[in-house]
Coordinates of C-alpha atoms in Angstrom, one line a residue:
X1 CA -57.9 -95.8 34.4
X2 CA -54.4 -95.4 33.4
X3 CA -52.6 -97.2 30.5
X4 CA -49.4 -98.6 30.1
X5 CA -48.6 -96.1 26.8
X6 CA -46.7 -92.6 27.8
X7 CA -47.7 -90.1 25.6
X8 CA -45.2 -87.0 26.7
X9 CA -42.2 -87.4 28.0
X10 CA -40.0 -84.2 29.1
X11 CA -36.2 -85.0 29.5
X12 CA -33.7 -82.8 31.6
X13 CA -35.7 -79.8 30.3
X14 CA -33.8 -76.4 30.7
X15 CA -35.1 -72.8 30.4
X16 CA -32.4 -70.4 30.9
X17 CA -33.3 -66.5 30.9
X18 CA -29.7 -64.6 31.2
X19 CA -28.2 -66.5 34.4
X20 CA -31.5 -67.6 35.8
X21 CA -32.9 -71.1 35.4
X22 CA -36.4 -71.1 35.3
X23 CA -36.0 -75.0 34.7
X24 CA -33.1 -76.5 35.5
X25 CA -33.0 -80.4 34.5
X26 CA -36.7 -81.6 35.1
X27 CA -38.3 -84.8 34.1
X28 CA -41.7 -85.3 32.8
X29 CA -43.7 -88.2 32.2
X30 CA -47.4 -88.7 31.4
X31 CA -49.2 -91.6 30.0
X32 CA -52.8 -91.8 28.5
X33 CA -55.8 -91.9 30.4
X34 CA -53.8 -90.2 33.6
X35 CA -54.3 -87.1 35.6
X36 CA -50.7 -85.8 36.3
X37 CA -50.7 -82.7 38.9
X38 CA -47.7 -80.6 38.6
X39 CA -47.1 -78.6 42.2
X40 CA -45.3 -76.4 43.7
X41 CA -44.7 -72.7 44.7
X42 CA -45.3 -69.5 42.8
X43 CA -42.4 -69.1 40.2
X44 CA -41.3 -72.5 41.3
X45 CA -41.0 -73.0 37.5
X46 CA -44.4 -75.0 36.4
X47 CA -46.3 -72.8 33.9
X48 CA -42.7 -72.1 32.1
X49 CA -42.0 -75.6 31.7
X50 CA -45.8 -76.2 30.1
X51 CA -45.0 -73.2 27.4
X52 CA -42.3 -75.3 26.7
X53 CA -44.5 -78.1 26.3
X54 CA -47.0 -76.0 24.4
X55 CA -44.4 -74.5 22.0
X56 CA -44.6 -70.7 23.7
X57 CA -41.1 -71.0 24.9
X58 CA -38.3 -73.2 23.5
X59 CA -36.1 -75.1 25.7
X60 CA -32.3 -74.3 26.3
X61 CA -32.0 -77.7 27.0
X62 CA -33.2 -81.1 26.9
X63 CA -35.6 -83.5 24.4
X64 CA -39.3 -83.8 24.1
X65 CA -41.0 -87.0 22.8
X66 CA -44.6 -87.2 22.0
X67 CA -45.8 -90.9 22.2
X68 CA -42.6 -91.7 21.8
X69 CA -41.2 -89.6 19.1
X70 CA -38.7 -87.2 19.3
X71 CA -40.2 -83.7 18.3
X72 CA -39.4 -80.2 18.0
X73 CA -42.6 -77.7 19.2
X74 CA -41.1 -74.6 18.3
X75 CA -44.9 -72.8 18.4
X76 CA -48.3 -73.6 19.2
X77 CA -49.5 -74.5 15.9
X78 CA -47.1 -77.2 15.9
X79 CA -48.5 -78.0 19.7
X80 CA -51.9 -77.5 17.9
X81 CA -50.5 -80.2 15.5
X82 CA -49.4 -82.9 17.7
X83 CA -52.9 -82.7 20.1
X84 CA -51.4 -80.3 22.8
X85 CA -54.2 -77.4 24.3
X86 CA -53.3 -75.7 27.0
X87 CA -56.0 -73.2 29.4
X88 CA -53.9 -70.9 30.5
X89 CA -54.2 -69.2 34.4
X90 CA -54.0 -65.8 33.1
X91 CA -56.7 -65.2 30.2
X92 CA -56.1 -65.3 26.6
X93 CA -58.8 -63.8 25.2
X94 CA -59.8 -60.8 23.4
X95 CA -62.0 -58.3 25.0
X96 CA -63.9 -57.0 22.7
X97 CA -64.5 -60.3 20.5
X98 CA -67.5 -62.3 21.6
X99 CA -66.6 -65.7 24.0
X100 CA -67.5 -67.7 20.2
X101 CA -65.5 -65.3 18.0
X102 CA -62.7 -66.1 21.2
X103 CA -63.1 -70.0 20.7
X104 CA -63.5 -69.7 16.7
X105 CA -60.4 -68.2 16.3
X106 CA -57.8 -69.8 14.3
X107 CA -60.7 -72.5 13.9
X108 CA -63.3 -70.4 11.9
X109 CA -66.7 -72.4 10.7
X110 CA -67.6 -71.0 7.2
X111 CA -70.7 -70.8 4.9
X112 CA -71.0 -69.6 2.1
X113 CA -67.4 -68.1 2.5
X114 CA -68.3 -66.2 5.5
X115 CA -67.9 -67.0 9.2
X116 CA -70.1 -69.0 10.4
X117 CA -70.5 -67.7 14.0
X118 CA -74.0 -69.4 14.6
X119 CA -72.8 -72.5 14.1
X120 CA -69.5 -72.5 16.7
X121 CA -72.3 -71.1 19.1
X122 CA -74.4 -74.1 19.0
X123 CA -71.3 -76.6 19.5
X124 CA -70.1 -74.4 22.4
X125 CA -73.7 -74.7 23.6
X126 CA -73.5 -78.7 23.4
X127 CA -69.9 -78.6 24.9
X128 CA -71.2 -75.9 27.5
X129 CA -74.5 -78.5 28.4
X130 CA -72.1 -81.8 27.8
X131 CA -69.3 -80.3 30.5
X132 CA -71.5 -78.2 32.8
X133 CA -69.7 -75.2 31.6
X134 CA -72.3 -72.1 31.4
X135 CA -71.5 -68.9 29.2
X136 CA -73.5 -67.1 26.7
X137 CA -72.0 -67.3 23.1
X138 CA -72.9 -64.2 22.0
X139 CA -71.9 -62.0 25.3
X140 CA -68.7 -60.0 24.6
X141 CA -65.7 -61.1 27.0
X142 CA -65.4 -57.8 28.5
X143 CA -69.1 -57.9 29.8
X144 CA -69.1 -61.4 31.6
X145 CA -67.3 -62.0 35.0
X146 CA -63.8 -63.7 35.5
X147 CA -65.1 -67.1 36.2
X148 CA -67.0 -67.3 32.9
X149 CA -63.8 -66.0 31.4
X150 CA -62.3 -69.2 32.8
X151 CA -65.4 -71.6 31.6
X152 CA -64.8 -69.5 28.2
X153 CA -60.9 -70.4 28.1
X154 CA -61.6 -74.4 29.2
X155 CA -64.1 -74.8 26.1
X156 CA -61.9 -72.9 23.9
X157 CA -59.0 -76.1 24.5
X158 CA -62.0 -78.6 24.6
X159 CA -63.8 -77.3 21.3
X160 CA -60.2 -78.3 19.6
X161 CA -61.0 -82.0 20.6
X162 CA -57.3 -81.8 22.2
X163 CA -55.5 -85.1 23.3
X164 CA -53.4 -83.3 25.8
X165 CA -54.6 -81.6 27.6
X166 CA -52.6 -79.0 30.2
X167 CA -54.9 -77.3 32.6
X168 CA -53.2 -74.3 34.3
X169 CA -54.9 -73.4 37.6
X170 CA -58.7 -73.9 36.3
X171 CA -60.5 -73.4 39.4
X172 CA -59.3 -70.6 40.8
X173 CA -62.3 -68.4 40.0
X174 CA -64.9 -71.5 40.2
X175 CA -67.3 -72.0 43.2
X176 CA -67.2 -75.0 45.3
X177 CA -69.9 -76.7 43.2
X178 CA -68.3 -75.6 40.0
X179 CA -64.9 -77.3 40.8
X180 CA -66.7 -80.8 41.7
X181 CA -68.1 -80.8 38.5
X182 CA -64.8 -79.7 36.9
X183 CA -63.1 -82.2 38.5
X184 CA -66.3 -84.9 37.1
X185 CA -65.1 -83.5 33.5
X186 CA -61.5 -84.2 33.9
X187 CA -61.7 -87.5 35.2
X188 CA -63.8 -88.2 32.3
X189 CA -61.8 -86.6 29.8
X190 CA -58.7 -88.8 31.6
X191 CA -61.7 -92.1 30.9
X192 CA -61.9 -91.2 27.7
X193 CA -58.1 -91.6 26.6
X194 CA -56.9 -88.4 27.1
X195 CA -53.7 -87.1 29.2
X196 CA -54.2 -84.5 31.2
X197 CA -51.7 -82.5 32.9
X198 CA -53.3 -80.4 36.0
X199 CA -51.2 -77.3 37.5
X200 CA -52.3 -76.3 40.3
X201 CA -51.8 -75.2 44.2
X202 CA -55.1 -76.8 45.9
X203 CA -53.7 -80.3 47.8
X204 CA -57.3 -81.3 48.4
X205 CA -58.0 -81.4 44.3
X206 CA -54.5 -83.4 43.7
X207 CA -56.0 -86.1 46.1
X208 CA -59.4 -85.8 44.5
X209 CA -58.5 -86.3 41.0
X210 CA -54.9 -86.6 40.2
X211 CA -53.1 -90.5 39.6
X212 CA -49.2 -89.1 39.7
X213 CA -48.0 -85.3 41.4
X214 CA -44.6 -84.2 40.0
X215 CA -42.9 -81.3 42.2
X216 CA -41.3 -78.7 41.2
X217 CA -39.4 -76.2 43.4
X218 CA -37.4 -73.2 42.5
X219 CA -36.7 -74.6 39.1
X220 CA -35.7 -78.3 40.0
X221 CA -38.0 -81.5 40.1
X222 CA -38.2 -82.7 43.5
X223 CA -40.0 -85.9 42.7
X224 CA -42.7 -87.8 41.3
X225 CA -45.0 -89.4 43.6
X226 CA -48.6 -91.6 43.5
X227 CA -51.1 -89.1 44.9
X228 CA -52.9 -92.7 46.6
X229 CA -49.9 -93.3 48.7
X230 CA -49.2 -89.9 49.3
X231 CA -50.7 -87.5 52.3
X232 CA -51.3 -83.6 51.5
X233 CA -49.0 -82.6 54.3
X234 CA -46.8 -84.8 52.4
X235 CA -47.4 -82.8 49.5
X236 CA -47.3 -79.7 50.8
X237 CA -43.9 -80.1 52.2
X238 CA -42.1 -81.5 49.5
X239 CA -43.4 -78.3 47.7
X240 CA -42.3 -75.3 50.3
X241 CA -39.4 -77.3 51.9
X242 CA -40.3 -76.9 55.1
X243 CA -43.5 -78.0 57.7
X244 CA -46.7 -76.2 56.8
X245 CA -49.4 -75.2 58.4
X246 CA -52.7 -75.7 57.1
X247 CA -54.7 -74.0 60.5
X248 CA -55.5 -70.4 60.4
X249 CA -54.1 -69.2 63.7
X250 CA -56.5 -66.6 64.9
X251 CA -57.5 -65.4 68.1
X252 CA -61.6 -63.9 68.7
X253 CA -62.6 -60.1 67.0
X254 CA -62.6 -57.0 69.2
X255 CA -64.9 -55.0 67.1
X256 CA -65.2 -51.8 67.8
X257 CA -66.6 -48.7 65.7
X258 CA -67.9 -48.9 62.0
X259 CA -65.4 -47.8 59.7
X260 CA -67.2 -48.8 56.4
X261 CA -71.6 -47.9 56.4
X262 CA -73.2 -49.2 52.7
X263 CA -76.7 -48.3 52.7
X264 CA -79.7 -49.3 50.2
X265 CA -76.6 -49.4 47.6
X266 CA -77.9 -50.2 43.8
X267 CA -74.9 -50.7 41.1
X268 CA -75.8 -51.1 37.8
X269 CA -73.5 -53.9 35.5
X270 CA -72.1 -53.0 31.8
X271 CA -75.9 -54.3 30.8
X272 CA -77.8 -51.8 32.8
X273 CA -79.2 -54.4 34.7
X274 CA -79.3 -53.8 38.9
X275 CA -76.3 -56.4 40.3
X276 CA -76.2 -54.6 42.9
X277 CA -80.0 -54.2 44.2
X278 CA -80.2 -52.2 48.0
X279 CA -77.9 -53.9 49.3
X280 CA -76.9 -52.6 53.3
X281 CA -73.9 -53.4 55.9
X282 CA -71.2 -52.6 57.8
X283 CA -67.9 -53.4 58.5
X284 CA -66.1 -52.5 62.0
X285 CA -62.1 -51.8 63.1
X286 CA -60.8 -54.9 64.5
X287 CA -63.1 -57.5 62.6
X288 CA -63.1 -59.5 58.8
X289 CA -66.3 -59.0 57.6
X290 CA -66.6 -62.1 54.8
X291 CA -68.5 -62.0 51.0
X292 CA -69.3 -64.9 50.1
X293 CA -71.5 -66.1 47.3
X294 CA -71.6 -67.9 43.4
X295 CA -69.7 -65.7 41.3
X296 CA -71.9 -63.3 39.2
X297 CA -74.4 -62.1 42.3
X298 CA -72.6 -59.1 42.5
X299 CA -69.9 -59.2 44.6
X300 CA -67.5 -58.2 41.8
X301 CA -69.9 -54.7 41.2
X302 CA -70.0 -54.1 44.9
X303 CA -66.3 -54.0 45.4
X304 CA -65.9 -51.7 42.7
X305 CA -68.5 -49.1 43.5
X306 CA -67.2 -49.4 47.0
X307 CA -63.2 -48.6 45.4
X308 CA -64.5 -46.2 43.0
X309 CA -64.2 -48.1 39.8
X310 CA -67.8 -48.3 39.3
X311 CA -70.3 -45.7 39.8
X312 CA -73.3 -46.3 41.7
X313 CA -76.8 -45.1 41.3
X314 CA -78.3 -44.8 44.4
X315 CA -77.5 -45.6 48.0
X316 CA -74.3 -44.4 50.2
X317 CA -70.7 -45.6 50.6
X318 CA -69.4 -43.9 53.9
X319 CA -65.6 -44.7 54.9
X320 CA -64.6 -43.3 58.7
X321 CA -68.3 -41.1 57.9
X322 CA -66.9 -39.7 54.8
X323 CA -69.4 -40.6 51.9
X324 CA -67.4 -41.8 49.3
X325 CA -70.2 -42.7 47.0
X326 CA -69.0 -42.1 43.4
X327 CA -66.1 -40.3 44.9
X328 CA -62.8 -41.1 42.4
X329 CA -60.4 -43.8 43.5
X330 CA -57.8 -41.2 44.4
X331 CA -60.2 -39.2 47.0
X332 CA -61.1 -42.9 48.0
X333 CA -57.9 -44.0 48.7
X334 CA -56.7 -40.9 50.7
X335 CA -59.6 -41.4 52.6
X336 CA -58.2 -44.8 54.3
X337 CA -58.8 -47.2 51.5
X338 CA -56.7 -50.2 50.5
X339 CA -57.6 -52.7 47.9
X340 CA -56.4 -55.9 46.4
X341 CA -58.2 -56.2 43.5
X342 CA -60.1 -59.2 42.2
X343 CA -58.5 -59.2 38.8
X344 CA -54.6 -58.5 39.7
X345 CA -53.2 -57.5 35.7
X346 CA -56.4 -55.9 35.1
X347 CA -56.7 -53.1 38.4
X348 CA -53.5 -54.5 40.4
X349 CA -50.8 -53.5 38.3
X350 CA -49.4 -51.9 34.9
X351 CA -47.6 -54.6 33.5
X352 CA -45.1 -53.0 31.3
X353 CA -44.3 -51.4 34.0
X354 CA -40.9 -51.8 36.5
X355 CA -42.2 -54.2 39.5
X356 CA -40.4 -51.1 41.4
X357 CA -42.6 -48.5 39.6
X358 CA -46.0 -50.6 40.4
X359 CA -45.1 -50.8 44.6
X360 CA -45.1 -47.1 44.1
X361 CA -48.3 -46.6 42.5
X362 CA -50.7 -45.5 45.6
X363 CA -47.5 -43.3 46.6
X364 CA -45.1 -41.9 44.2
X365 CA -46.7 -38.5 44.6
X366 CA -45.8 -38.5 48.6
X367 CA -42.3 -38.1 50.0
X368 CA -39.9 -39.5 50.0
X369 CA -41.0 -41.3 46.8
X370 CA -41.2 -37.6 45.6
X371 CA -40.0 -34.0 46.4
X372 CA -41.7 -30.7 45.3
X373 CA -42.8 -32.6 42.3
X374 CA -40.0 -34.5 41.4
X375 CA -40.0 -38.1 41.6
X376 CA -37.1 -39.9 43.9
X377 CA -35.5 -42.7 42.1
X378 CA -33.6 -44.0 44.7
X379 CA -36.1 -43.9 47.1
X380 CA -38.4 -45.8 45.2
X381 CA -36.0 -48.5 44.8
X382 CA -35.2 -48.8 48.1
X383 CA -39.2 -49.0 49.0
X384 CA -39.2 -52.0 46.4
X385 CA -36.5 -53.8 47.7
X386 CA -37.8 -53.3 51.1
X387 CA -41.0 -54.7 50.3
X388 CA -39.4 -57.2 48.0
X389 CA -38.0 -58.8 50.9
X390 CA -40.7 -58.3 53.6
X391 CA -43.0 -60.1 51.6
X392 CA -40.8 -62.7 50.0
X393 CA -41.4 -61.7 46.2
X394 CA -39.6 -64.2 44.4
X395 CA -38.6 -61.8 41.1
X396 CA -34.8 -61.1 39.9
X397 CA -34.8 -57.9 40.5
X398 CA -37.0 -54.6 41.2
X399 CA -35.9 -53.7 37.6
X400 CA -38.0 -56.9 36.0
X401 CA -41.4 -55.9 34.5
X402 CA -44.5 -56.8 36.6
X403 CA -45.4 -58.7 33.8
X404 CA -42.5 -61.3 34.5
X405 CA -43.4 -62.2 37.6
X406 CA -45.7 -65.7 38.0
X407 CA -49.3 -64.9 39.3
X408 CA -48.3 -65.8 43.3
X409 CA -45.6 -63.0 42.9
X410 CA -47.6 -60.5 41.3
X411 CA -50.5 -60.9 43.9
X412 CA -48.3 -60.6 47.0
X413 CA -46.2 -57.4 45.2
X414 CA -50.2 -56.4 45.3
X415 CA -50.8 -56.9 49.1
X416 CA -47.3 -55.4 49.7
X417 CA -48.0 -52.3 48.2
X418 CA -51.8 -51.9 49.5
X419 CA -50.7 -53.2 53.4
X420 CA -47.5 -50.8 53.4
X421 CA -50.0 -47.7 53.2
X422 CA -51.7 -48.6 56.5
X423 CA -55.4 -48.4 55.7
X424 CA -58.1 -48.0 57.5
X425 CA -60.1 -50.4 55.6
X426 CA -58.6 -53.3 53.5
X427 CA -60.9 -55.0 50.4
X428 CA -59.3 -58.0 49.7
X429 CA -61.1 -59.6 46.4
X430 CA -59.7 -63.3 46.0
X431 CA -56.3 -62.3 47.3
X432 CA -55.0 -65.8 47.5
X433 CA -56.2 -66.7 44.1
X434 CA -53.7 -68.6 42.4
X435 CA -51.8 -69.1 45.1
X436 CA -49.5 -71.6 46.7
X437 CA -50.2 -73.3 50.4
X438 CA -47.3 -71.3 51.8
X439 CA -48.1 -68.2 50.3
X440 CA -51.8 -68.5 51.1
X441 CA -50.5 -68.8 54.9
X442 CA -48.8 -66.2 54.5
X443 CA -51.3 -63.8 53.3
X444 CA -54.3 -65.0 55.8
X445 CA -51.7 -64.2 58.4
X446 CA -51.2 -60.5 56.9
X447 CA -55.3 -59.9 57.0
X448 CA -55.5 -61.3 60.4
X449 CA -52.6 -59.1 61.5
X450 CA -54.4 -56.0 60.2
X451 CA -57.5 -57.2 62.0
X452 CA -55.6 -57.6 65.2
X453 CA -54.1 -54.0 64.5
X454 CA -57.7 -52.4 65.1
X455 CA -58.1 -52.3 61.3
X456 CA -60.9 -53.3 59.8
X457 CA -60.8 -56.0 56.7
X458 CA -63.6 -56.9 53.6
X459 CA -62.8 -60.0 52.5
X460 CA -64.4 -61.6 49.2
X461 CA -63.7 -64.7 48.0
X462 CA -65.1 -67.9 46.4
X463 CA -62.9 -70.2 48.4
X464 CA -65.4 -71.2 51.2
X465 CA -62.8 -72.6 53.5
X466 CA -61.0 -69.6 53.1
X467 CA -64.1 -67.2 54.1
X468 CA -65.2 -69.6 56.6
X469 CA -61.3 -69.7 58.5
X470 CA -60.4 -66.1 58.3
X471 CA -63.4 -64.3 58.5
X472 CA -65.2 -63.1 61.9
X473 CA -68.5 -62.5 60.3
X474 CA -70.0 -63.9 56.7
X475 CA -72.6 -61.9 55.0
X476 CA -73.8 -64.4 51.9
X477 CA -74.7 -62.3 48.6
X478 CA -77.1 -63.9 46.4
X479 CA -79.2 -62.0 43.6
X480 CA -77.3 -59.0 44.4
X481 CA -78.5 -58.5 47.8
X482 CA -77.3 -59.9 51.0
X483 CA -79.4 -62.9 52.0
X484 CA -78.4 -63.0 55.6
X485 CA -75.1 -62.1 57.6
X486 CA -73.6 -65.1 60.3
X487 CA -71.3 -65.6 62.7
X488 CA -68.6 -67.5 60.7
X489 CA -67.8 -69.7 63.8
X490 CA -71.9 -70.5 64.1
X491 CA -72.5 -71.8 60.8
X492 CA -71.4 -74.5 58.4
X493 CA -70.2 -75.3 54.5
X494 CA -73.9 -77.1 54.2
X495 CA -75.6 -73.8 55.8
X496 CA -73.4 -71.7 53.8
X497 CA -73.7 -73.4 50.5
X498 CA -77.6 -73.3 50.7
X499 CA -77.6 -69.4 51.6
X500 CA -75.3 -69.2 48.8
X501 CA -77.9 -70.8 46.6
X502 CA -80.6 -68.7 47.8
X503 CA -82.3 -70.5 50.5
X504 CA -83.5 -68.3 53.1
X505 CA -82.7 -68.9 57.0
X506 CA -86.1 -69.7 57.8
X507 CA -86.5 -72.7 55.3
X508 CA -83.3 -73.7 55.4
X509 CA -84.3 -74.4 59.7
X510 CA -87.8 -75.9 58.0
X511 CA -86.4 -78.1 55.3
X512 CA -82.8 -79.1 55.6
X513 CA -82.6 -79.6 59.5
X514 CA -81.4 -83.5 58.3
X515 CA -78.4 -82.0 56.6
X516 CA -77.5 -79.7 59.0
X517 CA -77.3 -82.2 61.8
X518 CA -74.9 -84.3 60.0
X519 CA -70.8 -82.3 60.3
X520 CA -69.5 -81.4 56.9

């Protein structure tokens, strides 16, 4: 329940790189005890204006009051100070630290005068229990998978006992079940006096949890509305500007011949452990074959063995009946391969890097991007700009670093690049993760169209509406083994969610005929 008292208030905020204006004159206000959504496109403006708030970037122009002082937060200690955490979308932790020497840091428990790492384990394991949050302590960040890199970065904000609290797309990595229970925790944390401030792309989530929704579009506040009085269609188009649709418009498969074979496949993770345990299907031109499953039963270690960023250690991988099995990505890719990668500034791009430089990754070595040898500037600037525009990159220039690019931007410079090539086979791992309702459109439209093409398309995801809408058939991956494989227009979120948890076909027909009867 909200309160009367406002406890940040933003005023005619500017953020000014060179000519551009990331912010240009936005409001802000939040009171205690309210869940405030900020939406609106990729590189519309929101995550800049929240390092603002969080003392990573200063403001050009404008005032910031904190329960209703005036203050300067000129860097995140000083955000620290004032009761301002921030979980960032794109992971701030440190690889080779463990997730409680990732929390500690900066807020080290001593005995003795030496860290006390045991005892920030146990009160990440309370916080973990308390908020449904599961990670090991101890496991290094570099061994666990990108949604308990997430659960690591929420607790990391929570174990500072944070006031404010700024949430930047949390549940883009989390199942289903995993975002109703994050959505339990932030209403809670809202009950318990906090403000929370919730950025993110998913209408549905706004009208589950959120009290007020501020847009933001192309740098300017649109408008502040209650989310009770307000429809998601509503929503949605004060955010793009124009009518969206929220259908996937796709016609019925015409599969023809397998272009992808996986046979008794076994992949070992960084533990040694099988996540992958003879695992067998196909995928054929002219269909989207669907993953789905609760992250960490091996989808993530499938989709690398089958790119060639993981080595497999038994089974076969054949692409067009070439086995590819342990083949490098190079041979994989000439082979008819095209993958958007589950972890975009991980295996999608080099960062540092020109954005004009990373759309020619898969091809600078092939004319006209190069001759005898020699790579063609000019023809790898055209090939960005062209791309630029065909796939509505919202960036300054080709010349910009991938790294400046918001996460929507980066992901669709991804598909660009990958779809240009004209694969054979396109893995898409979470390629709308992060990403706004008019880009998501955009992109299921891109995967249907290579479908419709007489490609064929793998599709993994943890966004069951997204698997269940775009995909012709869904094979459910539990254990590291495929449970069963069904026609994504014969089954349900209830039929799927059980698979997902393990429940075989036969007792989910025994045992849960009641819930299956009743629509989702």
């Amino acid at each position: 329940m909200t309160t009367s008292e406002v406890v940040v208030e933003m005023q005619h905020i500017v953020k000014q790189f060179g000519d551009f204006k990331a912010n240009d004159d936005i409001n802000l206000e939040v009171r205690r005890g309210e869940i405030h959504a900020l939406l609106g496109e990729n590189g519309a403006g929101k995550s800049t204006l929240m390092n603002v708030l969080t003392g990573l970037l200063e403001p050009t122009e404008g005032e910031i009051k904190i329960k209703g002082e005036p203050v300067q937060i000129d860097s995140p200690d000083k955000a620290d100070e004032l009761g301002i955490g921030m979980v960032h979308q794109h992971f701030m932790l440190i690889d080779k630290f463990t997730v409680a020497e990732n929390i500690m840091l900066g807020n080290e428990e001593h005995n003795a005068g030496f860290i006390d790492e045991e005892t920030t384990a146990n009160k990440i394991l309370e916080l973990s229990d308390r908020y449904g949050l599961k990670v090991d302590p101890y496991a290094k960040v570099e061994d666990i998978s990108v949604g308990q890199q997430q659960r690591a970065e929420i607790l990391k904000v929570l174990y500072k006992g944070t006031d404010i609290l700024i949430l930047d797309e949390p549940t883009a990595v989390l199942t289903p079940q995993e975002i109703d229970d994050l959505m339990r925790v932030i209403r809670s944390l809202a009950d318990e006096g906090k403000a929370i401030i919730l950025i993110t792309h998913k209408l549905d989530e706004i009208k589950q949890v959120a009290d007020q929704c501020t847009v933001i579009r192309r740098g300017q506040g649109i408008g502040t509305v209650d989310v009770k009085e307000t429809s998601q269609q509503e929503l949605a188009d004060m955010m793009v500007g124009r009518a969206v649709s929220f259908s996937v418009d796709k016609g019925p498969a015409h599969p023809e011949e397998v272009t992808l074979a996986v046979n008794d496949l076994v992949v070992e993770d960084a533990r040694g452990l099988n996540a992958v345990n003879g695992l067998s299907f196909e995928v054929r031109k002219g269909e989207i074959l669907g993953i789905a499953g609760v992250d960490g039963n091996g989808q993530t270690e499938l989709i690398r063995a089958i790119t060639g960023l993981m080595p497999s250690q038994s089974g076969s991988i054949h692409l067009d009946n070439v086995d590819i099995s342990n083949k490098s990505p190079r041979y994989i890719t000439e082979t008819g391969l095209a993958h958007i990668p589950e972890d975009r500034q991980r295996h999608g791009l080099i960062l540092d890097m020109s954005l004009e430089d990373n759309m020619a990754l898969q091809t600078y070595y092939k004319p006209p991007l190069s001759e005898n040898g020699i790579l063609q500037h000019k023809e790898i600037e055209k090939h960005a700009i062209r791309l630029i525009e065909e796939y509505d990159v919202r960036t300054q220039s080709e010349k910009e670093p991938a790294s400046s690019l918001s996460g929507g931007n980066q992901q669709k410079a991804i598909i660009a690049r990958e779809v240009e090539r004209n694969p054979d086979l396109l893995i898409a791992a979470q390629p709308t993760r992060g990403l706004d309702v008019g880009a998501i459109e955009f992109i299921h439209k891109r995967l249907i169209e290579q479908r419709d093409n007489g490609k064929a398309v793998l599709l993994m995801s943890f966004e069951l509406d997204e698997i269940m809408d775009v995909s012709d058939r869904i094979a459910v991956m539990y254990d590291g083994k495929i449970i069963d494989i069904v026609e994504a227009n014969n089954t349900s979120e209830t039929e799927l969610g059980l698979l997902m948890a393990g429940v075989s076909r036969e007792k989910i027909v025994e045992e849960h005929k009641e819930e299956l009867s009743v629509g989702d």
